[in-house]
CSV table of C-alpha atoms in Angstrom, one decimal:
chain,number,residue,atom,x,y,z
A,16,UNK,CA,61.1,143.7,83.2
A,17,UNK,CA,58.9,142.4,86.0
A,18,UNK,CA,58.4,139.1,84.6
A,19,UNK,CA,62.4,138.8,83.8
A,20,UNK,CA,63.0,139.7,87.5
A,21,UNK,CA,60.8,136.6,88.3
A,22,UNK,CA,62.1,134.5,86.3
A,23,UNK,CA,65.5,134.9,88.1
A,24,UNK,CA,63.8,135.2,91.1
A,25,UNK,CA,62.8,131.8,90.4
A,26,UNK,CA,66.1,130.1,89.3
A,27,UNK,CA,67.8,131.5,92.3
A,28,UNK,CA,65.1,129.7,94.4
A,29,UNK,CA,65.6,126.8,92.1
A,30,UNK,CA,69.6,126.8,92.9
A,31,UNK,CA,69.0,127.1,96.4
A,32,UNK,CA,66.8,123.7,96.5
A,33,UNK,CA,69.1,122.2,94.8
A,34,UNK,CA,72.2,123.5,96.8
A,35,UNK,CA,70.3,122.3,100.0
A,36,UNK,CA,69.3,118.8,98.0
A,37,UNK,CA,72.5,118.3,97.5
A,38,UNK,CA,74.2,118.6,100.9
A,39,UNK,CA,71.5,116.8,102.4
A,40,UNK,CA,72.7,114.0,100.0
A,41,UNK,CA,76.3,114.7,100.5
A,42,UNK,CA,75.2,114.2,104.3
A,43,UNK,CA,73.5,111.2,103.8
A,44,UNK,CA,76.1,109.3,101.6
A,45,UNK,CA,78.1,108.7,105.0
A,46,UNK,CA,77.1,105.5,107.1
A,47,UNK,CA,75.3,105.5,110.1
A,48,UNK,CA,78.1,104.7,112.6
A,49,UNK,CA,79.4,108.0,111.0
A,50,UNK,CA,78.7,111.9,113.0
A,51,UNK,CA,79.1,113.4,109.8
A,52,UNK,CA,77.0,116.9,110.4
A,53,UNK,CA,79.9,119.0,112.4
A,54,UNK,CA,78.9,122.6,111.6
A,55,UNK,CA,81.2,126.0,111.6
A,56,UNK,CA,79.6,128.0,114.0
A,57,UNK,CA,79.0,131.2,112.2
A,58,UNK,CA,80.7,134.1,112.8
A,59,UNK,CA,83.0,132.9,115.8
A,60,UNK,CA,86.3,131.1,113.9
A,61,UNK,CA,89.2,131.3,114.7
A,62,UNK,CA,88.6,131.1,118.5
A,63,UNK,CA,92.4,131.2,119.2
A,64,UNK,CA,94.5,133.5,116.9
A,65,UNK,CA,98.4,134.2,117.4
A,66,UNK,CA,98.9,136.7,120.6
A,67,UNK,CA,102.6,138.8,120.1
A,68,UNK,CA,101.8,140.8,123.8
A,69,UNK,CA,102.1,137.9,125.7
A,70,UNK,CA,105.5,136.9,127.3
A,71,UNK,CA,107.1,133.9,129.2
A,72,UNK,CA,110.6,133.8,131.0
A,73,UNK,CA,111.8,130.7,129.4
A,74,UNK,CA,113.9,128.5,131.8
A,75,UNK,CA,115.7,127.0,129.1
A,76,UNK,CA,116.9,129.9,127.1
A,77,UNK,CA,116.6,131.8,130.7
A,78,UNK,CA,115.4,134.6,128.9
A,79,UNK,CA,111.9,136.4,128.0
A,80,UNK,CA,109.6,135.0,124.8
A,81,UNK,CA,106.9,136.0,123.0
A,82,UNK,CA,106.0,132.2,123.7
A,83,UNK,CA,102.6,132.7,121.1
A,84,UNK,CA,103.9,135.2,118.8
A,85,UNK,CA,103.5,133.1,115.6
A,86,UNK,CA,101.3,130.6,116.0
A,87,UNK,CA,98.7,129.2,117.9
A,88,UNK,CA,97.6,125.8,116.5
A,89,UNK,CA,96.6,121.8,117.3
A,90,UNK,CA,94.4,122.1,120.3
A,91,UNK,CA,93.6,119.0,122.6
A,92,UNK,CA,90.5,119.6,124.4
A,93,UNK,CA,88.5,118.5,127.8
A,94,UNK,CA,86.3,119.6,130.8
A,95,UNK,CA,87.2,120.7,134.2
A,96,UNK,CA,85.0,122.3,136.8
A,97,UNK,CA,82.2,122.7,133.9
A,98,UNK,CA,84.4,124.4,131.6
A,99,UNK,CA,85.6,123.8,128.4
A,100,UNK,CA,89.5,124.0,128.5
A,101,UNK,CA,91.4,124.1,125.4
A,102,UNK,CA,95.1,123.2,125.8
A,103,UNK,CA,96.4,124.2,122.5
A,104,UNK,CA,100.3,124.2,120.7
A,105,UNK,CA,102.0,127.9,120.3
A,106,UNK,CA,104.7,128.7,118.5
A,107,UNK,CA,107.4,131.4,119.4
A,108,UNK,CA,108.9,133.7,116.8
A,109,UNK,CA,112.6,132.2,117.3
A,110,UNK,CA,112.8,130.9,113.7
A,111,UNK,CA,111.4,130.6,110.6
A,112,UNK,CA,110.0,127.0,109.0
A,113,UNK,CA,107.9,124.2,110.3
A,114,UNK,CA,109.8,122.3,113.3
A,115,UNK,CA,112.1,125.3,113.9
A,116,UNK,CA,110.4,127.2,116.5
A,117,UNK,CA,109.8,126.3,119.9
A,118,UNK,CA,106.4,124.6,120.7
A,119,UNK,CA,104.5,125.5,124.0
A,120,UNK,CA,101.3,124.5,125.3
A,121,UNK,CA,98.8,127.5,125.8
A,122,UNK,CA,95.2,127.4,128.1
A,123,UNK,CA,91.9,128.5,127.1
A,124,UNK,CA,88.7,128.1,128.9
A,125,UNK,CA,85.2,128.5,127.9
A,126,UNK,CA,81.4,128.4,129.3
A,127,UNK,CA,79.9,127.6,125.9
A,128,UNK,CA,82.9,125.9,124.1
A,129,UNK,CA,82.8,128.7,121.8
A,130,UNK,CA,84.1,131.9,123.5
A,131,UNK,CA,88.2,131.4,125.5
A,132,UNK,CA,89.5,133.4,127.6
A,133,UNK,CA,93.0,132.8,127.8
A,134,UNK,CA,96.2,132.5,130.1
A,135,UNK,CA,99.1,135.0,129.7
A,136,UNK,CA,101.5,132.4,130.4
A,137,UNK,CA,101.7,128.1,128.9
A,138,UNK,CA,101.2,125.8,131.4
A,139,UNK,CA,103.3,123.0,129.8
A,140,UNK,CA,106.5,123.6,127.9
A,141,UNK,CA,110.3,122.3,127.9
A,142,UNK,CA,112.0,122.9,131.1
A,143,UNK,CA,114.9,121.8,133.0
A,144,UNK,CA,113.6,118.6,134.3
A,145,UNK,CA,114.1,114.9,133.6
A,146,UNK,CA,112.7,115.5,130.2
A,147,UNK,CA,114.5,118.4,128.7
A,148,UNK,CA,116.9,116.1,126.8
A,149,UNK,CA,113.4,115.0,124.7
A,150,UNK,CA,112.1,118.4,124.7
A,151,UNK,CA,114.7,121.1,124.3
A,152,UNK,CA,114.9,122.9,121.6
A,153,UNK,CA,111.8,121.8,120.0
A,154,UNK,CA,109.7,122.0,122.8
A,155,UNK,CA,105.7,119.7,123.3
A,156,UNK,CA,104.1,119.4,120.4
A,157,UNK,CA,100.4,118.6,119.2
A,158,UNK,CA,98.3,117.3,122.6
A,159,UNK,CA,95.7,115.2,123.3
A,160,UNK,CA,94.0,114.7,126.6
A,161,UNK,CA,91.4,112.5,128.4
A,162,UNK,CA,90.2,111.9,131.9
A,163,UNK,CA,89.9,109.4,134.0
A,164,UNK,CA,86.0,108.8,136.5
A,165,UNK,CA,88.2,110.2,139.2
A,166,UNK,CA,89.2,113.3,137.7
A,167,UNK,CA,92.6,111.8,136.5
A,168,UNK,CA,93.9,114.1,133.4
A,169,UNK,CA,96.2,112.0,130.9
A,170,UNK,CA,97.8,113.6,128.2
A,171,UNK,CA,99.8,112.2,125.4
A,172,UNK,CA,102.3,114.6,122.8
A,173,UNK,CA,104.8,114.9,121.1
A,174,UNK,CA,108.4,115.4,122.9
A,175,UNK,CA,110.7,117.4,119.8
A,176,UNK,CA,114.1,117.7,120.7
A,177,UNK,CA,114.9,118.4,116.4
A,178,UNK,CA,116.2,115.0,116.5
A,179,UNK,CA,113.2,112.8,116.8
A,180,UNK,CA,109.7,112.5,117.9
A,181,UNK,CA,108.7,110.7,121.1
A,182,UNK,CA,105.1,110.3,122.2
A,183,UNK,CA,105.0,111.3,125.9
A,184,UNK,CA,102.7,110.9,128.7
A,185,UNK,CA,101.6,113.7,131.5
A,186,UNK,CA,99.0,113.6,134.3
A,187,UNK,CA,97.5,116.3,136.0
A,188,UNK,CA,94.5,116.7,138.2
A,189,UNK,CA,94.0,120.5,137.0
A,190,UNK,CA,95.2,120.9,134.0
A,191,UNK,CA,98.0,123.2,134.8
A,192,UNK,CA,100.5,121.7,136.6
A,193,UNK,CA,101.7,118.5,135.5
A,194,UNK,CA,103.7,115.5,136.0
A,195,UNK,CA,105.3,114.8,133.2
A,196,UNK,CA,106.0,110.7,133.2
A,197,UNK,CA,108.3,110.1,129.4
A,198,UNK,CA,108.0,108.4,126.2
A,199,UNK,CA,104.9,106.1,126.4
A,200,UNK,CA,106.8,103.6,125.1
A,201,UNK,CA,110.1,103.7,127.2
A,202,UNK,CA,109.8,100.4,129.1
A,203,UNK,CA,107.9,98.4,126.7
A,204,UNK,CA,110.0,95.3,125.3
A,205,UNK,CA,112.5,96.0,127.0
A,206,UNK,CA,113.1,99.5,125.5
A,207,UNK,CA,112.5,98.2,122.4
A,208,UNK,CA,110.6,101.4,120.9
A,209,UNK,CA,112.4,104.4,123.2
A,210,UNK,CA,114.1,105.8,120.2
A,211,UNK,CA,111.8,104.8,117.3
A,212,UNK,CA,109.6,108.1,115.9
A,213,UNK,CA,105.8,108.0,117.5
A,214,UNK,CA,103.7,110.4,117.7
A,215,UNK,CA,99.4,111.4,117.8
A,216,UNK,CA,97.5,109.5,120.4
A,217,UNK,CA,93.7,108.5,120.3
A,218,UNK,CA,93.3,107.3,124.3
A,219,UNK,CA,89.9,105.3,124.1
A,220,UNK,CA,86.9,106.7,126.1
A,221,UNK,CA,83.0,106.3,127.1
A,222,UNK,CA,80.2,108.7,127.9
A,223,UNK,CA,79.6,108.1,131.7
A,224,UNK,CA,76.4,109.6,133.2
A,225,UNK,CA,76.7,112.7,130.1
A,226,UNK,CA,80.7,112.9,131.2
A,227,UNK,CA,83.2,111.7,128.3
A,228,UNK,CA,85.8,109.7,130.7
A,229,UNK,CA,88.8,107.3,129.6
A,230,UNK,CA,87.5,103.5,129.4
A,231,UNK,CA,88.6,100.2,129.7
A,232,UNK,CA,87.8,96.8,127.6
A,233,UNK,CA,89.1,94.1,129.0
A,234,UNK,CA,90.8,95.2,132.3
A,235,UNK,CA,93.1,97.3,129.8
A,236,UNK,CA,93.2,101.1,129.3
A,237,UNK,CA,93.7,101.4,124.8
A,238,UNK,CA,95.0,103.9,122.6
A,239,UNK,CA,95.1,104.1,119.0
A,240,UNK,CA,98.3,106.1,117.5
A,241,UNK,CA,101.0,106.7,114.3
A,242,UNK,CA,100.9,108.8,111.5
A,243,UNK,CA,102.0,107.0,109.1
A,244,UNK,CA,99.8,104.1,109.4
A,245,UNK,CA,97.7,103.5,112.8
A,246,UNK,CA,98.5,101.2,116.2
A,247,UNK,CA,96.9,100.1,119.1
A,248,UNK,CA,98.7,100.0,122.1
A,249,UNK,CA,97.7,99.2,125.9
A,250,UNK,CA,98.2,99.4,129.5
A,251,UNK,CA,97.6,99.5,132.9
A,252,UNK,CA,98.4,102.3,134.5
A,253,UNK,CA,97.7,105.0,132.1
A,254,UNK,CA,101.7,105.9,132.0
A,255,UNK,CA,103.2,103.0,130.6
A,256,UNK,CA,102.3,101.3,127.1
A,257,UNK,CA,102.7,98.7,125.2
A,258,UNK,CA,102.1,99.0,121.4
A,259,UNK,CA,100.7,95.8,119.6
A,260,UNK,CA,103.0,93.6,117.0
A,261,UNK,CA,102.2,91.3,114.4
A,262,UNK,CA,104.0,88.3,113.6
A,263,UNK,CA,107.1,89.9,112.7
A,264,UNK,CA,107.2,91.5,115.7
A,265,UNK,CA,106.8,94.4,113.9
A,266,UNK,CA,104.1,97.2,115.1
A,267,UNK,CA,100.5,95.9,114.1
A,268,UNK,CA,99.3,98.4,111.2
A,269,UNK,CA,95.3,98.2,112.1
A,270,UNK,CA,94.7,101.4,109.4
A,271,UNK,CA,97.0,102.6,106.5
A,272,UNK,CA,97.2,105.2,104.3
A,273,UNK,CA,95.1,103.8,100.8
A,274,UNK,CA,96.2,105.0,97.4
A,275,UNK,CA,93.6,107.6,95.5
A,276,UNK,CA,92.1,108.6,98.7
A,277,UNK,CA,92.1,111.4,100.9
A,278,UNK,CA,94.2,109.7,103.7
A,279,UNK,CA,96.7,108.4,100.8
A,280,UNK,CA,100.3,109.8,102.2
A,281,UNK,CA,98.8,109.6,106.0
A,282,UNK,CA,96.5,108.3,108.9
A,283,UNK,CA,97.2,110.6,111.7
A,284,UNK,CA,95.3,109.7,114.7
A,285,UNK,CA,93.1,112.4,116.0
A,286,UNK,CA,91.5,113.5,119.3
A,287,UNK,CA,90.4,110.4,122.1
A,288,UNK,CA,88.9,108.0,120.2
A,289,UNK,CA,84.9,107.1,121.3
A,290,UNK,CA,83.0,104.2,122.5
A,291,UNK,CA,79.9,103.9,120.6
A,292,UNK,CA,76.8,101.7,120.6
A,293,UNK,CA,78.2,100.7,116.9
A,294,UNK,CA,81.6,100.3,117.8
A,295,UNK,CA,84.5,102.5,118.5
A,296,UNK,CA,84.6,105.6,116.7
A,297,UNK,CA,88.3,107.3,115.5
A,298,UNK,CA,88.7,110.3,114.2
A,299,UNK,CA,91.7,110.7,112.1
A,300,UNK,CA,93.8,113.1,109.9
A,301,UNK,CA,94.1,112.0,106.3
A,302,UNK,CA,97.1,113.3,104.3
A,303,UNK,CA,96.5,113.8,100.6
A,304,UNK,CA,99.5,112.8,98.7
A,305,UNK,CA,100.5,114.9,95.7
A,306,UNK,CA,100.5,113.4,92.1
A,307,UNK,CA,98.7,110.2,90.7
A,308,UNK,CA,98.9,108.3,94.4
A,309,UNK,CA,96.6,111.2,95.6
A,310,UNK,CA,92.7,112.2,95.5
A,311,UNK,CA,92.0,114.5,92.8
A,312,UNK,CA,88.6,115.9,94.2
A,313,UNK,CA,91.3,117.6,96.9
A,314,UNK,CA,94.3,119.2,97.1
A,315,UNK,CA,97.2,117.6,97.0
A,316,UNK,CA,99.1,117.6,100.3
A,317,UNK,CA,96.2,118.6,102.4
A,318,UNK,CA,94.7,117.4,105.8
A,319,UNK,CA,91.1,116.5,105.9
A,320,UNK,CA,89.3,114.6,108.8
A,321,UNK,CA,88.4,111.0,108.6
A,322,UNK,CA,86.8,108.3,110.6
A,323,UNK,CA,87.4,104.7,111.3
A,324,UNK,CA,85.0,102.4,113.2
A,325,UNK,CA,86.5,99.6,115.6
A,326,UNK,CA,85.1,96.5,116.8
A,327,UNK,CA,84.7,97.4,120.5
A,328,UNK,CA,85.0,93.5,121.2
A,329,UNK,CA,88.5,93.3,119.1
A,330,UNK,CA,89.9,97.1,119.0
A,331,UNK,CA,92.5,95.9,116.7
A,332,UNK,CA,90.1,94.9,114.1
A,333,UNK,CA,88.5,97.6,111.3
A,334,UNK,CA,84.7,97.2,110.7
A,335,UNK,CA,84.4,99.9,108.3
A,336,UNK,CA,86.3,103.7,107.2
A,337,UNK,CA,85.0,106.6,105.5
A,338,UNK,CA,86.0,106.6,101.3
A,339,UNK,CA,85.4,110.6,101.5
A,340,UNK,CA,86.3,113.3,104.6
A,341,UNK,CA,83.7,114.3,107.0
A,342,UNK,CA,85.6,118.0,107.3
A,343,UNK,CA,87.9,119.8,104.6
A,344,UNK,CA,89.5,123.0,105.2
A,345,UNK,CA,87.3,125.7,103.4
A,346,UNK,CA,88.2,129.0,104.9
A,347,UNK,CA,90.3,131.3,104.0
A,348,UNK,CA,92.7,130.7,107.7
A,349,UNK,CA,92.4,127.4,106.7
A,350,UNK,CA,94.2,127.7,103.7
A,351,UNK,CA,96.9,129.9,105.0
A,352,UNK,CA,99.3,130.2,106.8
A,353,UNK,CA,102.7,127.7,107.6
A,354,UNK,CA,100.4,125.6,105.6
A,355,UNK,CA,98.5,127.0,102.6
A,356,UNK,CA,98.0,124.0,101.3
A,357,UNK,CA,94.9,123.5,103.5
A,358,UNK,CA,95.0,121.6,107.3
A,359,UNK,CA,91.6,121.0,109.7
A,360,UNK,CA,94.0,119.4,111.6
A,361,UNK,CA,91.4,117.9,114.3
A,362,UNK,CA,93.0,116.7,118.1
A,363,UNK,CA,90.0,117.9,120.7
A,364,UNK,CA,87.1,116.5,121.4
A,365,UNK,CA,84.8,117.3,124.1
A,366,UNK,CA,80.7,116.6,125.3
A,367,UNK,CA,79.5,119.3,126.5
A,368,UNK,CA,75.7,121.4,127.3
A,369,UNK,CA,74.5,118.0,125.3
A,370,UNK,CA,76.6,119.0,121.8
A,371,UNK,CA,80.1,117.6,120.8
A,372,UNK,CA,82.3,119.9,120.2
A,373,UNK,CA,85.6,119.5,117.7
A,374,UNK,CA,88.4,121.5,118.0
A,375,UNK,CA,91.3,121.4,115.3
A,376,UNK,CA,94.3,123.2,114.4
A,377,UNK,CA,93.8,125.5,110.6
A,378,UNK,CA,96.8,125.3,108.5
A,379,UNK,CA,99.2,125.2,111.5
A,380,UNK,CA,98.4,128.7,112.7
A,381,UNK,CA,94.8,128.8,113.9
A,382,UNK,CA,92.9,127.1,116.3
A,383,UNK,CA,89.0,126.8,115.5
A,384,UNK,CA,85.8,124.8,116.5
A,385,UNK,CA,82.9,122.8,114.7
A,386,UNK,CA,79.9,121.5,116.6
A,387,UNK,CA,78.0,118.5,116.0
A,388,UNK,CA,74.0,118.1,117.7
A,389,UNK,CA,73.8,114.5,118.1
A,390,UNK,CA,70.3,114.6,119.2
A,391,UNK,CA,69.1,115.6,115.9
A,392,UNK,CA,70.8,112.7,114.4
């Protein structure tokens, strides 16, 4: 009996090197411009569940809503006054089905990045302003948000009106009262793109001094975006862009979705994308399609997180892109919920106490974190 106990003593042992072998190769297959290692804090996810206590008198329907009742989901993320703040998407119980509810922007903040407290109220949502054609009854969907050296906040999302998708732009010098400026696109080509569907905004930025700030390459502020494939667009002023076009004058595709791969049905840009001593650095959400186009190694329909390095010289040329996900939804509140078919659907990204820290939405309900250590790199 005692030597049988060993011997599975043993082989348990043996499993575990192997196990440990194994995702230290799985680890290491990923290229060095790559920050691979974001880890699942243990014990603390989700860090922003659905709330069904909290209510807002919506101007719009000029009535009271339980403005986060469903879900809570697709977080943009940045500092202010040494805190973490978390701006993340909520859903009202108005409807049933993705798209139908109303879509609200909710504020966390946090010492460690880890632990919220949150505001009773949103702090960014359709109203009766010179945007509420674009916005009403859909509401502002899926943020991201970067700041400027001077404490400029810039945020780009998604304006839903259940007719078509606009990608906005809002400033803000705290982070809760905003000025919200249109569709990005609105005055670029002469109005060219107002109506066409945009959406998912990677706004390129630096680390300044340990502080993770909006940059510029060439006198030009730059922005990846799309869903369907991926664009660069400029600008000057932080409000108004101007998306690139090839020689059809049709949008420059820099990234597309690749057949038998993770990101085969889309590249959704993810949070601000990074300037890195190999390149620039964008994180992405890769759409699995279903059927033989798809990756069999994940389920079909999913969202996994990819990455994409830029030439910081020529952002509009791709040095190199992940074959495999850095991040695939393996919890159970990743798996379920308005989207069982698995989402990490990653949109904040944040430097902070020396870490990065990556904040994504779970299967269109959740909102959780992952922390990478570059300093053990």
């Amino acid at each position: 009996m005692k030597r049988k106990l060993q011997n599975i003593a043993y082989l348990l042992m043996a499993a575990a090197f192997v196990t440990s072998c194994g995702e230290k190769k799985q680890t290491s297959e990923f290229p060095d411009w790559a920050w691979a290692d974001f880890q699942r804090p243990e014990g603390v996810n989700p860090i922003i569940s659905p709330d069904t206590t909290t209510i807002f008198y919506c101007p719009m329907r000029q009535d009271s809503v339980a403005w986060e009742a469903s879900d809570t989901f697709n977080p943009a993320a940045t500092v202010y006054d040494g805190k973490v703040v978390v701006l993340y998407r909520a859903e009202d119980n108005s409807a049933t089905g993705i798209g139908s509810r109303t879509s609200r922007l909710g504020y966390a903040s946090s010492d460690d990045g880890i632990n919220f407290q949150r505001m009773t109220v949103p702090v960014f949502y359709p109203a009766d302003d010179s945007q509420k054609e674009l916005e009403n009854p859909g509401g502002c969907e899926d943020p991201r948000v970067a700041v400027t050296e001077d404490g400029l906040y810039v945020m780009h999302y998604t304006q839903w009106n259940r007719k078509q998708a606009r990608l906005a732009v809002a400033t803000s010098r705290d982070l809760q009262t905003w000025e919200k400026h249109g569709p990005a696109f609105a005055k670029a080509y002469n109005g060219r793109f107002l109506d066409e569907f945009s959406k998912s905004a990677s706004i390129l930025t630096k680390l300044v001094d340990g502080k993770q700030v909006i940059a510029q390459i060439d006198g030009k502020y730059w922005m990846y975006w799309g869903e369907k494939f991926v664009n660069v667009a400029t600008s000057t002023d932080l409000v108004n862009w101007e998306p690139m076009l090839d020689e059809n004058g049709e949008f420059l595709k820099v990234m597309i979705p690749r057949p038998g791969k993770f990101d085969s049905d889309l590249t959704e840009c993810g949070p601000p994308a990074i300037l890195t001593d190999k390149g620039i650095l964008l994180f992405y959400n890769g759409k699995n399609k279903s059927g033989a186009e798809g990756d069999t190694l994940y389920t079909a329909n999913s969202y996994c997180a990819g990455q994409a390095l830029f030439d910081s010289k020529d952002p509009t040329k791709l040095i190199d892109r992940l074959d495999k996900p850095f991040y695939t939804p393996e919890s159970d509140f990743e798996k379920s919920g308005q989207y069982p078919a698995g989402t990490v659907f990653i949109e904040g990204l944040v430097f902070h106490n020396q870490k990065w820290f990556l904040y994504y939405g779970c299967a269109d309900s959740r909102v959780a974190v992952a922390v990478y250590d570059s300093l053990k790199k």
